[in-house]
Short mmCIF file of C-alpha atoms and ligand atoms in Angstrom, two decimals:
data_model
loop_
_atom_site.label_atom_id
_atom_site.label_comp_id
_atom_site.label_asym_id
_atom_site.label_seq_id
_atom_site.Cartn_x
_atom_site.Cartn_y
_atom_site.Cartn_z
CA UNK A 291 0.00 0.00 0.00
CA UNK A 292 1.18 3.52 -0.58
CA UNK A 293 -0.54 7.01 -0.95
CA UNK A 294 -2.15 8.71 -3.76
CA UNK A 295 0.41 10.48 -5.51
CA UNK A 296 0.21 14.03 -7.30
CA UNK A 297 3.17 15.38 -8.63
CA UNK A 298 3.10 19.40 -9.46
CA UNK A 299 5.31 21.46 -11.25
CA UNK A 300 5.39 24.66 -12.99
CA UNK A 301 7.73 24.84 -16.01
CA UNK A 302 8.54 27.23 -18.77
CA UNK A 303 7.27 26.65 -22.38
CA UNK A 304 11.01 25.07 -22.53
CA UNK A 305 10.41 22.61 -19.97
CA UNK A 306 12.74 24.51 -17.33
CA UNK A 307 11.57 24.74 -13.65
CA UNK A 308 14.14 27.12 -12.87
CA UNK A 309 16.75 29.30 -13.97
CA UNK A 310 20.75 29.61 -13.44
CA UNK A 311 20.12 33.12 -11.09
CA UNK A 312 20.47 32.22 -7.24
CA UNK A 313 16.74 33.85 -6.73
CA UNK A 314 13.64 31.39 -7.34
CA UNK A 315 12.12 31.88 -10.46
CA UNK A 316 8.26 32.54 -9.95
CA UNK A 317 6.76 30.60 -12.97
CA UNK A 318 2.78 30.85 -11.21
CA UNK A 319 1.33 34.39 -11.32
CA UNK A 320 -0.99 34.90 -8.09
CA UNK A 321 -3.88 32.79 -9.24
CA UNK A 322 -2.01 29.82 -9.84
CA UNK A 323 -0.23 29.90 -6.30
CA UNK A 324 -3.89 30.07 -4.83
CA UNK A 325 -4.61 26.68 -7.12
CA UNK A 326 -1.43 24.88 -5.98
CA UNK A 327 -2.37 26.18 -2.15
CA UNK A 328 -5.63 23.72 -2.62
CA UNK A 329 -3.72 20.86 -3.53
CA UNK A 330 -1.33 21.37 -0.64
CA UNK A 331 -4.59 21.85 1.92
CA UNK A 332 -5.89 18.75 -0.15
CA UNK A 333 -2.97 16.87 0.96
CA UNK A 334 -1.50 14.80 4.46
CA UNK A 335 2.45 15.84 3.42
CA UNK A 336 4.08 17.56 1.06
CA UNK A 337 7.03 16.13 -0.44
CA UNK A 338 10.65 17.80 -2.42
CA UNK A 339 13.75 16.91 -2.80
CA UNK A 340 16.69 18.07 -0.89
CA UNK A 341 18.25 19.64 -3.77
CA UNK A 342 15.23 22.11 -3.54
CA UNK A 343 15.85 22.70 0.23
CA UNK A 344 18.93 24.29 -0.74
CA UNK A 345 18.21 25.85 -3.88
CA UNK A 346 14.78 28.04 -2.72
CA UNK A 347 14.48 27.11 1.10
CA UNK A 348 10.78 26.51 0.75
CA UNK A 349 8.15 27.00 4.18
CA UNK A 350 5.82 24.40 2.81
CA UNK A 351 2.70 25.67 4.43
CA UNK A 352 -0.91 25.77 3.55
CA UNK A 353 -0.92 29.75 3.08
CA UNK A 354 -4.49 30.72 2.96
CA UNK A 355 -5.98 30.94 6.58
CA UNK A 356 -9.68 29.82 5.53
CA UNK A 357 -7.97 26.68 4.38
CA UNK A 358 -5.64 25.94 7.36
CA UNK A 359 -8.49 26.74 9.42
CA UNK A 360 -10.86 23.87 7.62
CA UNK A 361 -8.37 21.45 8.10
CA UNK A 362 -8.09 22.01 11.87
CA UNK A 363 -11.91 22.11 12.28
CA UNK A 364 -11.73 18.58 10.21
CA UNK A 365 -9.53 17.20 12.83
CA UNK A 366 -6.28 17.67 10.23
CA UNK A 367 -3.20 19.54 11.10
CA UNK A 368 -2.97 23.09 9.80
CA UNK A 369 -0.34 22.27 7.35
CA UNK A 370 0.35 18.63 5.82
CA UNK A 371 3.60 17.01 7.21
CA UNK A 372 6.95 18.15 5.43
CA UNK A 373 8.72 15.23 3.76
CA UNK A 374 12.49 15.58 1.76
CA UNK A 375 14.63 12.73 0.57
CA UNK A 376 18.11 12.85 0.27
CA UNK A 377 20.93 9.99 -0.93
CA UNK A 378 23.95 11.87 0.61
CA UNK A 379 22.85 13.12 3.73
CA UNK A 380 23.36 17.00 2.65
CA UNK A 381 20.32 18.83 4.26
CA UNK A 382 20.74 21.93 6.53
CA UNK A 383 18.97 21.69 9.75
CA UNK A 384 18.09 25.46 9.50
CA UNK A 385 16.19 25.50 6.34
CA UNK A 386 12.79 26.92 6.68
CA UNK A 387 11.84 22.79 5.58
CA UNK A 388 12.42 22.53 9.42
CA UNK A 389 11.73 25.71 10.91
CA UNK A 390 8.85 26.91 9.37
CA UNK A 391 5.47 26.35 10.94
CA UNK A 392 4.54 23.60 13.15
CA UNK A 393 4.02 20.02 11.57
CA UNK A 394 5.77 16.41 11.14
CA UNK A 395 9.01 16.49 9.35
CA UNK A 396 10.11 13.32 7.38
CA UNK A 397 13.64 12.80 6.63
CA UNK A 398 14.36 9.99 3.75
CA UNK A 399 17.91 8.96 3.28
CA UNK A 400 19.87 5.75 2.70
CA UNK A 401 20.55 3.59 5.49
CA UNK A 402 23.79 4.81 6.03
CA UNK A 403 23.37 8.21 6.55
CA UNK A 404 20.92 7.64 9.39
CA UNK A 405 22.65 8.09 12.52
CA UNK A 406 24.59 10.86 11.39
CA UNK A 407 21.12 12.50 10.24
CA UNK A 408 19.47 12.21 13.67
CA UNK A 409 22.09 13.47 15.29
CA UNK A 410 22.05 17.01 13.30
CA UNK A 411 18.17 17.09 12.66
CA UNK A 412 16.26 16.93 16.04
CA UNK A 413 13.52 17.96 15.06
CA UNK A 414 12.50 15.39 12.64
CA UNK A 415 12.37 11.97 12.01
CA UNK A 416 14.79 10.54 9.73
CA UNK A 417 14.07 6.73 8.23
CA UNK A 418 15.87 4.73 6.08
CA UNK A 419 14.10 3.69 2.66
CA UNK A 420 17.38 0.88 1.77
CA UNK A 421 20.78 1.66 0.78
CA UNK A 422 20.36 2.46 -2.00
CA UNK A 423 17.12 4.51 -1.26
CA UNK A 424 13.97 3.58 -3.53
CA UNK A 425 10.81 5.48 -3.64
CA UNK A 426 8.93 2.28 -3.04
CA UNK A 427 10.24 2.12 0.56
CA UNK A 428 9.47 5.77 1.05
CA UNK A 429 6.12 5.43 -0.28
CA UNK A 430 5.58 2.48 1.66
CA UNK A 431 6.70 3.97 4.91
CA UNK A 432 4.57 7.15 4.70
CA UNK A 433 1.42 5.18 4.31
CA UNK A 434 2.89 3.25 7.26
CA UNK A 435 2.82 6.64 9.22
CA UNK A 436 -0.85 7.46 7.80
CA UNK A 437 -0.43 9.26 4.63
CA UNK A 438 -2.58 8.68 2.32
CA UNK A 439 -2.62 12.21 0.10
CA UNK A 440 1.29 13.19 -1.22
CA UNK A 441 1.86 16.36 -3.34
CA UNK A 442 5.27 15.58 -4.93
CA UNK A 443 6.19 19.40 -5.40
CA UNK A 444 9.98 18.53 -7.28
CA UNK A 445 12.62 19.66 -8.16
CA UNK A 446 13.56 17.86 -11.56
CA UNK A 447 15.71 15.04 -9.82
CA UNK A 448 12.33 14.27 -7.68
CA UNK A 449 10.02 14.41 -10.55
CA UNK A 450 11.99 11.97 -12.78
CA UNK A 451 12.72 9.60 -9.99
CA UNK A 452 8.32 9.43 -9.36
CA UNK A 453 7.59 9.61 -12.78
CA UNK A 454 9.96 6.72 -13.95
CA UNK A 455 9.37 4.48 -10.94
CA UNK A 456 5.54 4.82 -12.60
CA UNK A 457 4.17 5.90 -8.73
CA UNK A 458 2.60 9.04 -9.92
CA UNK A 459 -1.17 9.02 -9.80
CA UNK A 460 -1.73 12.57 -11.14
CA UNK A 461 0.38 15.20 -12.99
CA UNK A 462 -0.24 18.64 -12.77
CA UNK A 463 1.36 20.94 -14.97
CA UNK A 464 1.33 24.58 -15.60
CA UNK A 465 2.74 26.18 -18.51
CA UNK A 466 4.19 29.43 -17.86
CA UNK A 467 4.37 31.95 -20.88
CA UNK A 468 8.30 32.81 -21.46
CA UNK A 469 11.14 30.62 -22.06
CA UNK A 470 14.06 30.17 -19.82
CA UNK A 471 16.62 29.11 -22.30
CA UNK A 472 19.45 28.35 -20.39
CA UNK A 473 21.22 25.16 -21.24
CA UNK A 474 22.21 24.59 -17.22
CA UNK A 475 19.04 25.67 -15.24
CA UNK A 476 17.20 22.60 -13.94
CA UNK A 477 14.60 20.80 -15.56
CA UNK A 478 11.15 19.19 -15.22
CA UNK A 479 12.19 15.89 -16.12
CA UNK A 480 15.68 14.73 -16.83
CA UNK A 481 16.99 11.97 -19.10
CA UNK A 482 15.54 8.49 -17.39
CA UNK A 483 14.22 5.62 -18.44
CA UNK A 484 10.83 6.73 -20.21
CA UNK A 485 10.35 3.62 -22.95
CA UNK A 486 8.50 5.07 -25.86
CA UNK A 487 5.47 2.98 -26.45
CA UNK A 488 1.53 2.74 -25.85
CA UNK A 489 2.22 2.68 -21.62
CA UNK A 490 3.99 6.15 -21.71
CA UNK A 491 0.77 8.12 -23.10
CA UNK A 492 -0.91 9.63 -20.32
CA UNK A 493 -4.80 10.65 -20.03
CA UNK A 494 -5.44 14.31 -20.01
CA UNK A 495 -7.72 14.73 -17.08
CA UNK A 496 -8.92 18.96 -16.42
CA UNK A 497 -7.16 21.80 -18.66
CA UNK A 498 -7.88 25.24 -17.42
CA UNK A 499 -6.57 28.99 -18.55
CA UNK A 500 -5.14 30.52 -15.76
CA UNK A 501 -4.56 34.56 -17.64
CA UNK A 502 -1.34 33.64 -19.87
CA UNK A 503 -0.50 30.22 -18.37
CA UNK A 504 -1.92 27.02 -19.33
CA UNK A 505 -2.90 24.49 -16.04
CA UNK A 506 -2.77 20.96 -17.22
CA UNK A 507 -4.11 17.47 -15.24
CA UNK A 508 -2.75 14.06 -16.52
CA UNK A 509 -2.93 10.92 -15.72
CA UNK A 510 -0.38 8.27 -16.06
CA UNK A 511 -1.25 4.90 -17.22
CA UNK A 512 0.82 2.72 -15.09
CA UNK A 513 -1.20 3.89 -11.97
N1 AOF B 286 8.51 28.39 -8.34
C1 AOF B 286 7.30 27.78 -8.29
C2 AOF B 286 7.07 26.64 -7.46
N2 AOF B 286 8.06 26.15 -6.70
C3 AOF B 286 7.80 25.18 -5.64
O1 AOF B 286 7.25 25.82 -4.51
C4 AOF B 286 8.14 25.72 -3.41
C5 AOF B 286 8.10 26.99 -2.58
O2 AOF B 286 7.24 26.81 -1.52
P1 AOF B 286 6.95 27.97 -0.45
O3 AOF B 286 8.23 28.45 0.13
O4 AOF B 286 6.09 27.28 0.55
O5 AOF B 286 6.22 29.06 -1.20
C6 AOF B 286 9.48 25.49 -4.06
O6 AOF B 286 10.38 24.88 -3.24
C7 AOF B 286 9.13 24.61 -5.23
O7 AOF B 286 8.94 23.26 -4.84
N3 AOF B 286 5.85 26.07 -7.45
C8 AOF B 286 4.84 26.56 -8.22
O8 AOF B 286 3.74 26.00 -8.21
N4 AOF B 286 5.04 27.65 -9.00
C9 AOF B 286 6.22 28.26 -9.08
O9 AOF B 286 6.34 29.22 -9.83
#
């Protein structure tokens, strides 16, 4: 058993999620952050990768009140737990990840890097999904802990490794309208194994014009 999986990401019409400049690039305009702040109330932990921790030191919160507040008076935490992976251990214990607000933290490394990752990060739990780590035992041991809702929220290393290991219920993707262009910035997806073939078409699910940017729902076969 493991939870029901929606991956999000906004990307340029050039498929980049970011770009080389230290400062996050805002892809959503206003509108679309409110639509992605539903799927985060919708969900029991938010999930990116560490590589993300460092490169925009995300909060991870629900941010609209009203919807914080309905998920307390439904017996939910304010804000969905906060889960990051990470193979080599590198994950700064004063990232807003794990000062920010006031929920679970879930720390996924390999087995080896546990000890040393409880030791530095005290305020969260760190579990080992196998050394190497897989994204089965992660998925695995968050429905263990009672997830059953996970926004996958990136970056490009996180997306691939979901998408490819076929665990991705739902794919939401928002087109924003400029290209990055910059051979080095991070992408949505990176090279993986994605066989070509009748199993890699997805089902478009809801499309929806959000001012210049284009909001699209997929679903994957596999799932
Ligand atoms: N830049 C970008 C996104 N970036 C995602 O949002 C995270 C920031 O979370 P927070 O600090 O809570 O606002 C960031 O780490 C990344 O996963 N998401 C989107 O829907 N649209 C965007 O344009």
């Amino acid at each position: 058993m493991r939870p029901y999986v929606i991956a999000s990401a906004a990307v340029s019409l050039d498929g980049y999620i970011d770009d080389v400049a230290d400062a996050r690039l805002l892809l959503s305009d206003d509108e679309d952050l409110d639509r992605v702040d539903e799927v985060r109330a919708w969900s029991d932990a938010l999930l990116v990768g560490a590589g993300t921790i460092r490169a925009d030191d995300p909060r991870l919160l629900v941010r609209s009140a009203e919807r914080r507040a309905a998920r307390v008076a439904a017996g939910r935490p304010a804000s969905p737990a906060k889960v990051t992976l990470t193979r080599c251990g590198k994950v700064d214990p004063h990232a807003r990840f794990f000062t920010a607000g006031d929920t679970a933290r879930y720390v996924y490394t390999c087995d080896a890097q546990v000890a040393r990752l409880q030791r530095t990060l005290t305020g969260a739990t760190v579990v080992g999904a196998g050394d190497p780590l897989t994204v089965e035992r992660l998925l695995h041991d968050l429905h263990e802990r009672g997830i059953e809702r996970l926004m996958v929220e990136g970056g490009g290393a996180v997306h691939t490794l979901f998408l490819a290991a076929g665990v991705v219920d739902e794919l939401h993707v928002v087109y924003a309208p400029f290209f990055v262009g910059q051979p080095k910035a991070p992408r949505f997806v990176n090279a993986a194994a994605f066989p070509q073939g009748p199993g890699n078409r997805m089902t478009l699910g809801k499309s929806r014009q959000i001012g210049d940017l284009m909001f699209l729902q997929y679903f994957p076969r596999s799932s």
